[in-house]
Coordinates of C-alpha atoms and ligand atoms in Angstrom, one line a residue:
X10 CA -16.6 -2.3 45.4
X11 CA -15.7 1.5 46.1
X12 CA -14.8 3.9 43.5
X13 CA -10.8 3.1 43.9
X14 CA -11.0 -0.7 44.0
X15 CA -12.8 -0.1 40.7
X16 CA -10.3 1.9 39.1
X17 CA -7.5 -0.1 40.6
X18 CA -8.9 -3.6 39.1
X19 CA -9.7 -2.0 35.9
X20 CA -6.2 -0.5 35.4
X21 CA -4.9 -4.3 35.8
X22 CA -7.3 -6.4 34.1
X23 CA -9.5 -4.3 31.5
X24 CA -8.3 -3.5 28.0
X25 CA -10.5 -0.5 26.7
X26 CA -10.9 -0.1 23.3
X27 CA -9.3 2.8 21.4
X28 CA -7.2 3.5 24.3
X29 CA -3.0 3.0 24.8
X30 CA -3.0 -0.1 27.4
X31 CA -0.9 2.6 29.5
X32 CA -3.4 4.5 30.7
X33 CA -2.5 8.3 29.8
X34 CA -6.4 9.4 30.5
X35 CA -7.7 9.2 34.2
X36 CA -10.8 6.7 33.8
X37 CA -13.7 7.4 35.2
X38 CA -15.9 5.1 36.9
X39 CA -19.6 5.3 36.0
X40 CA -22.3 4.1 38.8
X41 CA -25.3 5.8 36.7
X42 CA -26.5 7.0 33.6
X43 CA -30.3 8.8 33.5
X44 CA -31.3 11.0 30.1
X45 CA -28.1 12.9 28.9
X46 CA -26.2 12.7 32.5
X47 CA -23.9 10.2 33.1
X48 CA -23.1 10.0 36.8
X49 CA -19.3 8.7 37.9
X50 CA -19.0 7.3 41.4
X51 CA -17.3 10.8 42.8
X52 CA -20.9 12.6 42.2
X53 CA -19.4 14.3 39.3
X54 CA -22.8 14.7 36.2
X55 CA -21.6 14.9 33.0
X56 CA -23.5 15.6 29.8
X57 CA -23.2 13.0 27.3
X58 CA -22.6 15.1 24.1
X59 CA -21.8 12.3 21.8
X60 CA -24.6 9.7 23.1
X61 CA -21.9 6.9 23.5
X62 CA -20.6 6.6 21.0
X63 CA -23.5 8.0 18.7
X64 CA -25.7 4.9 20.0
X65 CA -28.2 6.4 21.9
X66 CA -31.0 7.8 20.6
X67 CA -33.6 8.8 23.4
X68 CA -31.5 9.2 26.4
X69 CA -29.8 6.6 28.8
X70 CA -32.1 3.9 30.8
X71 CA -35.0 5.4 29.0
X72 CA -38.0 4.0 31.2
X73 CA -40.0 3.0 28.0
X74 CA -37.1 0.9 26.4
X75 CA -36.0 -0.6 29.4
X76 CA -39.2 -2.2 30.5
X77 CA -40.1 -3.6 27.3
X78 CA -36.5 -5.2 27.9
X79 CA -37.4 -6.5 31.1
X80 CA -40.2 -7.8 29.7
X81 CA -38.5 -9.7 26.5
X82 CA -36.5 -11.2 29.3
X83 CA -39.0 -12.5 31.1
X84 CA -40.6 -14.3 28.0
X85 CA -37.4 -15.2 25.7
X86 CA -33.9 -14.3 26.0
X87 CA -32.0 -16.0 23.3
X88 CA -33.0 -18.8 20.6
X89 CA -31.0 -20.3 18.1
X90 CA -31.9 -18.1 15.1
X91 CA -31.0 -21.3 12.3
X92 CA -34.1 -23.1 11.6
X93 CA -36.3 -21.0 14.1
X94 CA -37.8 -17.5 14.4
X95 CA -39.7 -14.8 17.0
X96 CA -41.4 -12.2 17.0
X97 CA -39.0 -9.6 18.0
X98 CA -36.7 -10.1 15.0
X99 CA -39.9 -10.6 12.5
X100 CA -41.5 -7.4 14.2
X101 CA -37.9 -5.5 13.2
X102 CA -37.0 -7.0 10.2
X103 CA -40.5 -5.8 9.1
X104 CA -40.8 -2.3 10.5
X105 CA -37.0 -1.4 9.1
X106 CA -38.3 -2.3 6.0
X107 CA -41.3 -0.5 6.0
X108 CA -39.4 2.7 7.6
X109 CA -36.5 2.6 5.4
X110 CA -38.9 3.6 2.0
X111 CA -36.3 1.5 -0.2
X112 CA -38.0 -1.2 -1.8
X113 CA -36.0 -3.9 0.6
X114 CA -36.8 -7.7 0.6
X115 CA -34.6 -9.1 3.1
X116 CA -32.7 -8.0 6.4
X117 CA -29.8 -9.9 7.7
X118 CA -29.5 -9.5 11.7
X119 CA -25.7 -9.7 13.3
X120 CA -24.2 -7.9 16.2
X121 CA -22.7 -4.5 15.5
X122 CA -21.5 -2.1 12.8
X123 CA -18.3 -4.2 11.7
X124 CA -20.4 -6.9 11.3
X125 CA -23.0 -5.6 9.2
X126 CA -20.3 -4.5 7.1
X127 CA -18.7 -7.3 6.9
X128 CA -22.5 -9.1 6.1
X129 CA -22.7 -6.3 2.9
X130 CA -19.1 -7.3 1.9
X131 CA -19.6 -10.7 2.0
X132 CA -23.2 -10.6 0.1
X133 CA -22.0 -8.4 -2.5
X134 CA -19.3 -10.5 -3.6
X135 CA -21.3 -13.6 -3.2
X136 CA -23.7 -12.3 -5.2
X137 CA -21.5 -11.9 -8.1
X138 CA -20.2 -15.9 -7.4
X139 CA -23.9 -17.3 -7.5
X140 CA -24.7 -15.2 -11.0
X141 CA -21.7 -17.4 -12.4
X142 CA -19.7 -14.0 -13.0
X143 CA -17.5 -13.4 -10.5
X144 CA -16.5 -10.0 -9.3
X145 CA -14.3 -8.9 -6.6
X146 CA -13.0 -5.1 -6.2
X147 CA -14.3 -3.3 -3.9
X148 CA -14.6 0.9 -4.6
X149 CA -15.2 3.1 -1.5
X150 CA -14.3 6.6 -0.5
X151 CA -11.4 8.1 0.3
X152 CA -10.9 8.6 4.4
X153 CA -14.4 6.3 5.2
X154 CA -14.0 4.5 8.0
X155 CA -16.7 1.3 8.3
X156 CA -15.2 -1.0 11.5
X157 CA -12.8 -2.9 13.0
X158 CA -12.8 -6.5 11.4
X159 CA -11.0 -7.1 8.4
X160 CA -13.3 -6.9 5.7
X161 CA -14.8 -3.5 7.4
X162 CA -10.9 -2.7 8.0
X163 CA -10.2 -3.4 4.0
X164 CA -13.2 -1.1 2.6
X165 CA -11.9 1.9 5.5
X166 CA -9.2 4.4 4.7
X167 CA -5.5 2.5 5.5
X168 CA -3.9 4.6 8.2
X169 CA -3.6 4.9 12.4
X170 CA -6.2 2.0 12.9
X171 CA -4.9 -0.4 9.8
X172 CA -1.0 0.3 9.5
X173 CA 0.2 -3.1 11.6
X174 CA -2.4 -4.9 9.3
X175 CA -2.5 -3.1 5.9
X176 CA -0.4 -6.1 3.6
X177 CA -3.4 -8.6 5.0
X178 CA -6.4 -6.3 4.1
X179 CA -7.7 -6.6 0.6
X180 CA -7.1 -4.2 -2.5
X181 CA -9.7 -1.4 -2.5
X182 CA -10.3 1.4 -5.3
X183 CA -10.5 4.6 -3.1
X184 CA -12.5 7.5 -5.0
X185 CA -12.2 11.6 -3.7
X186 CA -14.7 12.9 -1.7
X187 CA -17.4 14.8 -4.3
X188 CA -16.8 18.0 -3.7
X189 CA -18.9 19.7 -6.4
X190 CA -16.1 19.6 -9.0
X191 CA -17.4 16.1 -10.6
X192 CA -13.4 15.0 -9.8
X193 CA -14.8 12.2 -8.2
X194 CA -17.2 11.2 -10.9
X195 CA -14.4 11.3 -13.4
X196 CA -11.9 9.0 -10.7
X197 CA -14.8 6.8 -11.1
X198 CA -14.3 6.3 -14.5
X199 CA -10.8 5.7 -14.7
X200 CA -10.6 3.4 -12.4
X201 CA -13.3 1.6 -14.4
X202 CA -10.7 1.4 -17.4
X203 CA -8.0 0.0 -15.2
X204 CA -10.6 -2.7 -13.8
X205 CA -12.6 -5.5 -14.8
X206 CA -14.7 -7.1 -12.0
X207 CA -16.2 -4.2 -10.4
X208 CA -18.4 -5.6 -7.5
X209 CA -19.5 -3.2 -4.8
X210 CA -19.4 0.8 -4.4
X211 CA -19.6 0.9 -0.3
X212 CA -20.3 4.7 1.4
X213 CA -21.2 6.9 4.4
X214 CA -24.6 8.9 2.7
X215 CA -24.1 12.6 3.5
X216 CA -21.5 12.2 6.6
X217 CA -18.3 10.5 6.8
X218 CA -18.7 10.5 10.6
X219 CA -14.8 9.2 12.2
X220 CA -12.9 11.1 9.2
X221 CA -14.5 14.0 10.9
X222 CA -17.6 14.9 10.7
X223 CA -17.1 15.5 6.8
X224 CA -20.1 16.7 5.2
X225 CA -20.0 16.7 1.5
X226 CA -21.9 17.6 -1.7
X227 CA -24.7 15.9 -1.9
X228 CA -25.1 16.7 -5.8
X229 CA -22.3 15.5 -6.9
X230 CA -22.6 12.0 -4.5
X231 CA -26.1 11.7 -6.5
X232 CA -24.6 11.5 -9.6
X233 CA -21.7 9.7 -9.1
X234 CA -24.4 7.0 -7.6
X235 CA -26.1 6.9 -10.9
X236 CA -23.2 6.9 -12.9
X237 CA -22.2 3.3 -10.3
X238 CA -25.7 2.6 -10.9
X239 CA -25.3 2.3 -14.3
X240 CA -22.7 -0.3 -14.5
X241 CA -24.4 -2.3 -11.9
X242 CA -22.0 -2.0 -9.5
X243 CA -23.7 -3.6 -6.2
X244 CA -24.5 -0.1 -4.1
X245 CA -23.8 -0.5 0.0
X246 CA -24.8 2.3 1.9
X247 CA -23.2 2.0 5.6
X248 CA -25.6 3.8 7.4
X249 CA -24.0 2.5 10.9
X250 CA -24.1 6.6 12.0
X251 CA -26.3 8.1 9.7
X252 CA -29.1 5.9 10.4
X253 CA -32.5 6.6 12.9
X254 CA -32.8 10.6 12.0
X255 CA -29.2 11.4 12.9
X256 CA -29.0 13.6 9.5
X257 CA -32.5 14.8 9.9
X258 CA -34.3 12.0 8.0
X259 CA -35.0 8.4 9.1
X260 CA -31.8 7.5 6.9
X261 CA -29.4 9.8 4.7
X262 CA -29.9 7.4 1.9
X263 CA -33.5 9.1 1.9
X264 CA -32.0 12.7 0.7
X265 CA -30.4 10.8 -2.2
X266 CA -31.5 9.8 -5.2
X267 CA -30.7 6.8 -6.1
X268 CA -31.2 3.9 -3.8
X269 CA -28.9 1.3 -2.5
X270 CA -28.6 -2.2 -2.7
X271 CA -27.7 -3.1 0.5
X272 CA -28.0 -0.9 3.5
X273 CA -26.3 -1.3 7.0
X274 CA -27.3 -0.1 10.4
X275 CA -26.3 -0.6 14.1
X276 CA -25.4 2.4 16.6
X277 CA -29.1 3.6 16.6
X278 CA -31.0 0.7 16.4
X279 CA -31.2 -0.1 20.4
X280 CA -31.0 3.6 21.2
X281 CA -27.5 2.1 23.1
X282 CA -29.4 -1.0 25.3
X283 CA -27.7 -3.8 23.0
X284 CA -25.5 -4.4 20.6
X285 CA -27.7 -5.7 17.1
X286 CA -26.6 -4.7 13.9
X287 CA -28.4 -5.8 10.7
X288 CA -28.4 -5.5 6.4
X289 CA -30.7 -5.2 4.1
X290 CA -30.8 -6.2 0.6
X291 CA -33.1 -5.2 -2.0
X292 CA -34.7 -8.1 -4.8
X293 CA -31.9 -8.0 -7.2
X294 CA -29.3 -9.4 -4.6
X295 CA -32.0 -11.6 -2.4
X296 CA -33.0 -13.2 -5.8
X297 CA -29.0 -14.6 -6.3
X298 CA -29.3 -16.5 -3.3
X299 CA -33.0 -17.6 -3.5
X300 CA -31.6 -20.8 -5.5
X301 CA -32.6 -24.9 -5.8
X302 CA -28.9 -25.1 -5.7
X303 CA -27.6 -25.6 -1.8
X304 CA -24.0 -24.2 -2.2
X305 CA -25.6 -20.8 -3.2
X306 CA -26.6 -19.8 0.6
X307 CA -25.2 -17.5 2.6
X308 CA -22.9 -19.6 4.9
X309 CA -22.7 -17.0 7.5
X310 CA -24.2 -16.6 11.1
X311 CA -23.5 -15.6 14.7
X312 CA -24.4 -17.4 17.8
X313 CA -26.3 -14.0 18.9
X314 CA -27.9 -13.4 15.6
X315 CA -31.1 -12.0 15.9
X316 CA -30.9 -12.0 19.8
X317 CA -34.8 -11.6 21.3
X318 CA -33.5 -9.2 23.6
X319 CA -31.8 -6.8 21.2
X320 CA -34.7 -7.0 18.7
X321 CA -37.2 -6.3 21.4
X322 CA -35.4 -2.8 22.3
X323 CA -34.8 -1.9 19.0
X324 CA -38.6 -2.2 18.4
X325 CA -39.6 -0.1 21.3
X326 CA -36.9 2.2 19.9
X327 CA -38.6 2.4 17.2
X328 CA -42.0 3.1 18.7
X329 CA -40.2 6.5 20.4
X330 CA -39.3 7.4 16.7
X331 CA -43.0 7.0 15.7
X332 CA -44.1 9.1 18.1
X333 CA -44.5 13.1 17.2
X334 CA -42.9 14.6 20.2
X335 CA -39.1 12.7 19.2
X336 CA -39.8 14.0 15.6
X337 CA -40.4 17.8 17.4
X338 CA -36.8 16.7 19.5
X339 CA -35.0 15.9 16.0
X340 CA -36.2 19.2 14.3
X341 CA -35.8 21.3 17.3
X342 CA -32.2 20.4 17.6
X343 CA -31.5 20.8 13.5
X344 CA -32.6 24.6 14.4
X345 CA -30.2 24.7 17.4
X346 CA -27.7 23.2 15.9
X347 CA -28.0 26.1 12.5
X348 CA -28.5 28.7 14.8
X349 CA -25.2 27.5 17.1
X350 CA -22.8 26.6 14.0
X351 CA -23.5 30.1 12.5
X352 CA -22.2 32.0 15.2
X353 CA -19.6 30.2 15.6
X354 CA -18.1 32.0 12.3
X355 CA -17.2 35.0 14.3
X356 CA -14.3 33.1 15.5
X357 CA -11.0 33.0 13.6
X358 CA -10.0 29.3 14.5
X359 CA -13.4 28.0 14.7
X360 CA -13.1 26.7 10.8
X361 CA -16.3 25.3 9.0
X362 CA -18.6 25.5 11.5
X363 CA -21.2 23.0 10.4
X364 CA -24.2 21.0 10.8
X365 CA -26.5 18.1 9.0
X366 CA -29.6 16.9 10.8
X367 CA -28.5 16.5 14.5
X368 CA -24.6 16.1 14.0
X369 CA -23.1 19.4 14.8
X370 CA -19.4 20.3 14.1
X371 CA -16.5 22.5 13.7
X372 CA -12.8 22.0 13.3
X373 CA -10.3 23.9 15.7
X374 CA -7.7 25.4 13.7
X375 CA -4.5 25.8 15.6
X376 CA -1.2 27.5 14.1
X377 CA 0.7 25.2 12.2
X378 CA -0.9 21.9 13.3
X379 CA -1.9 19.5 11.0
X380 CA -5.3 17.4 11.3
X381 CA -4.2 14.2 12.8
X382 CA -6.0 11.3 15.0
X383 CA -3.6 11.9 18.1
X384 CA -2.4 14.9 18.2
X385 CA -2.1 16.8 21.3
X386 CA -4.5 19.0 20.5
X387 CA -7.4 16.1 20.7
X388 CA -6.7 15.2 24.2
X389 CA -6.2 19.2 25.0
X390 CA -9.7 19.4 24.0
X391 CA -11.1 16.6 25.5
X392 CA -9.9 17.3 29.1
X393 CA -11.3 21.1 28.5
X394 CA -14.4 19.3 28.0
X395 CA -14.6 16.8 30.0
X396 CA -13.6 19.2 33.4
X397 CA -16.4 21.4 32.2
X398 CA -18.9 18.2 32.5
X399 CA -19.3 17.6 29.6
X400 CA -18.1 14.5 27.4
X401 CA -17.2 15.6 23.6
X402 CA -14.4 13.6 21.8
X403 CA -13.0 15.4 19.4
X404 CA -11.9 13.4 16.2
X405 CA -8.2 14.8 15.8
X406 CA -8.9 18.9 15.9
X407 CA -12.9 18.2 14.7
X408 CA -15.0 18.9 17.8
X409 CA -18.7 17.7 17.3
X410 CA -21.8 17.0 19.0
X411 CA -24.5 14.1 18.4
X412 CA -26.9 14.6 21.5
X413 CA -29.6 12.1 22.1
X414 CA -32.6 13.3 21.0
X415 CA -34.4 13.5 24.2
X416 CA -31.7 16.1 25.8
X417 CA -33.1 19.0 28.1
X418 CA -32.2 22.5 26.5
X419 CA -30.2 23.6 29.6
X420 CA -28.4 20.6 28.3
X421 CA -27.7 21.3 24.8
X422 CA -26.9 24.9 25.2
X423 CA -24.5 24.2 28.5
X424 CA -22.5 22.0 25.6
X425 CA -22.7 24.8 23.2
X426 CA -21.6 27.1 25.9
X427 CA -18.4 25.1 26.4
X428 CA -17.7 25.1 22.5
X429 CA -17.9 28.9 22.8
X430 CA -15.5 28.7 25.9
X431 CA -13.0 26.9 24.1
X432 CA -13.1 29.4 21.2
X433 CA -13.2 32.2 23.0
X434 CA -10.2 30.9 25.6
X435 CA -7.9 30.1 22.0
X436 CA -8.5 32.8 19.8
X437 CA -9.2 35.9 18.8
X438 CA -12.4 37.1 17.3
X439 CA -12.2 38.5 13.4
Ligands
LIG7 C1 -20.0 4.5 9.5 C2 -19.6 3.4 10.4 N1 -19.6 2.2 10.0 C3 -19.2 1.1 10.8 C4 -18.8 1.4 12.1 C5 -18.4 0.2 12.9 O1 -19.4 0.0 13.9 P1 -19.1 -0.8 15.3 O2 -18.2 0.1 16.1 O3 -20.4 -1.0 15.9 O4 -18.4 -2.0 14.9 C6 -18.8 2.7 12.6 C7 -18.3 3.0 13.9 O5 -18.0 4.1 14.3 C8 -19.2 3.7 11.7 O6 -19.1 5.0 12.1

């Protein structure tokens, strides 16, 4: 099939997601994808600057990754995961434990992010049901964004992605962002007086990534975990981005204090080879479903659950994370990252230039435009990019980078150097 056969039959038969089914974006067919280069079928080599989608971790068709795949296929590719087990998902389930420093007893294997939200929503409520003291709201924070599914959609800010579906998602108690003025500390509270089955807190640690790249203070998130904490509200950290080093530790619930109940990861956890997503749950909620009484299991599965395959990759994903030379990677690119965001102050419209780990970003700040999803201004930027080679997709006006680890320097600073471009091109220096 050449190049414009493949364009034509995709324009009439595939639906891509978060994309209008008329195609306002020329697509671009990919034949190729080697380290941070994807390659499209008219020789054009662009740099991925937002590893898919923040999936991969160590560059695409890492050699390493992809024979151990080959090799899982060889010797098991799927296996129904009710009633039997493997070595891939015991191998994982183990090692995410062990890496995660939390104290977890259990992990819970599904297929992506929404899922694995969906798996921490449904535990945390179930939990409550099997203790004989049922409890149902929800609290999360304002603008988070945790998937596509209905439960996932319920817990995420209501807006562009929920409007047609908002009277069918469940209530939710939304509390501010902490912004070191303790306002959400004391939201927590009244909502507590207006409430009396408070079941789960659910959270981005450190970054709420699709509102924008919104780092916030970590202080103030402590405490308002402790003060949650303390009425035993079930904890669920989604750590779908933040997970696998992306904030500069092997997950941002590891720069907090207190620790989660339940954690959730996906994205990172095949480095972008296959979709797996998985939770984790700590004793206290384990222990509500570790009961004589039948009715108190988790009735919830999916055919692909703890797919061989996807375990297998995430494992050898992991063995690139235990090695000292990715660990160099991930620091070396927190210092690039510093060094990049604080020049980028000089410019007027470049507004808070910031960084956390290995996510880079900084809001464009046109005259008289509000932030907003689809605004002009987000395809503006995405074409500049994109004709320069290099793939960044700016959330609304928030232009960000979240390079796989493994990218060449040439790379990274050819993606800065557009960022400057851009800048430069639109505005003024103080
Ligand atoms: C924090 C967070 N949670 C959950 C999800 C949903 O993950 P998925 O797209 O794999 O369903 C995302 C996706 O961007 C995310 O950023």
């Amino acid at each position: 099939m050449n190049a414009d056969q493949l364009t034509q039959l995709d324009k009439e038969y595939v639906w891509h997601p978060y994309s209008p089914l008329r195609q306002f974006q020329k697509i671009l067919p990919v034949v190729q994808a080697k380290g941070a280069i994807i390659y499209t079928s008219e020789h054009r080599e662009i740099i991925d600057a937002i590893s898919s989608w923040w999936t991969n971790l160590h560059g695409h068709a890492h050699p390493y990754i992809a024979t151990k795949l080959y090799e899982q296929a060889l010797k098991l590719e799927h296996v129904i995961f009710a009633g039997f087990t493997h070595e891939p998902a015991v191998e994982l389930a183990t090692r995410i434990i062990t890496l995660s420093g939390l104290n977890h007893r259990k992990v819970f294997y599904s297929d992506n992010g929404s899922t694995a939200i969906e798996v921490a929503i449904k535990m945390a409520i179930q939990y409550w049901h099997n203790q004989g003291t049922p409890k149902k709201t929800i609290l999360a924070l304002e603008d988070g964004y945790h998937g596509d599914t209905f439960g996932a959609m319920s817990v995420s800010a209501r807006g562009l992605f929920t409007n047609p579906f908002n009277d069918l998602l469940f209530d939710v108690k939304y509390l501010p962002l902490p912004d070191g003025t303790n306002r959400s500390i004391q939201a927590f509270h009244k909502i507590c007086e207006s409430i009396t089955d408070p079941a789960a807190f659910i959270y981005e640690p450190l970054i709420q990534g699709t509102a924008g790249m919104v780092m916030y203070d970590a202080t103030e998130m402590n405490q308002l975990l402790n003060h949650i904490k303390q009425k035993e509200i079930i904890l669920i950290a989604d750590e779908v981005f933040t997970g696998f080093y992306r904030t500069g530790t092997f997950l941002a619930s590891n720069q907090l204090t207190t620790t989660p109940d339940i954690i959730c990861l996906s994205k990172g956890l095949t480095a972008g080879f296959m979709p797996l997503g998985l939770t984790t749950c700590n004793d206290r909620i384990a222990g509500a479903f570790e009961q004589e009484d039948r009715s108190k299991s988790f009735f919830h599965g999916h055919s692909y659950t703890g797919n061989p395959l996807s375990c297998a990759v995430a494992n050898a994903s992991l063995d690139l994370l235990e090695r000292k030379e990715t660990l160099d990677l991930i620091h070396q690119l927190q210092l690039s990252h510093q060094t990049f965001t604080e020049s980028l102050q000089s410019f007027s419209r470049a507004h808070k230039p910031r960084y956390c780990g290995t996510v880079a970003a900084v809001d464009f700040r046109p005259d008289h435009e509000k932030h907003d999803y689809i605004s002009n201004w987000r395809d503006i930027l995405y074409e500049f990019f994109i004709t320069r080679g290099v793939l960044l997709r700016p959330l609304g006006t928030t232009i960000y980078t979240v390079p796989p680890y493994g990218i060449e320097h040439h790379q990274m600073n050819r993606i800065y150097e557009v960022i400057y471009e851009w800048f430069e091109y639109n505005q003024s220096r103080l």
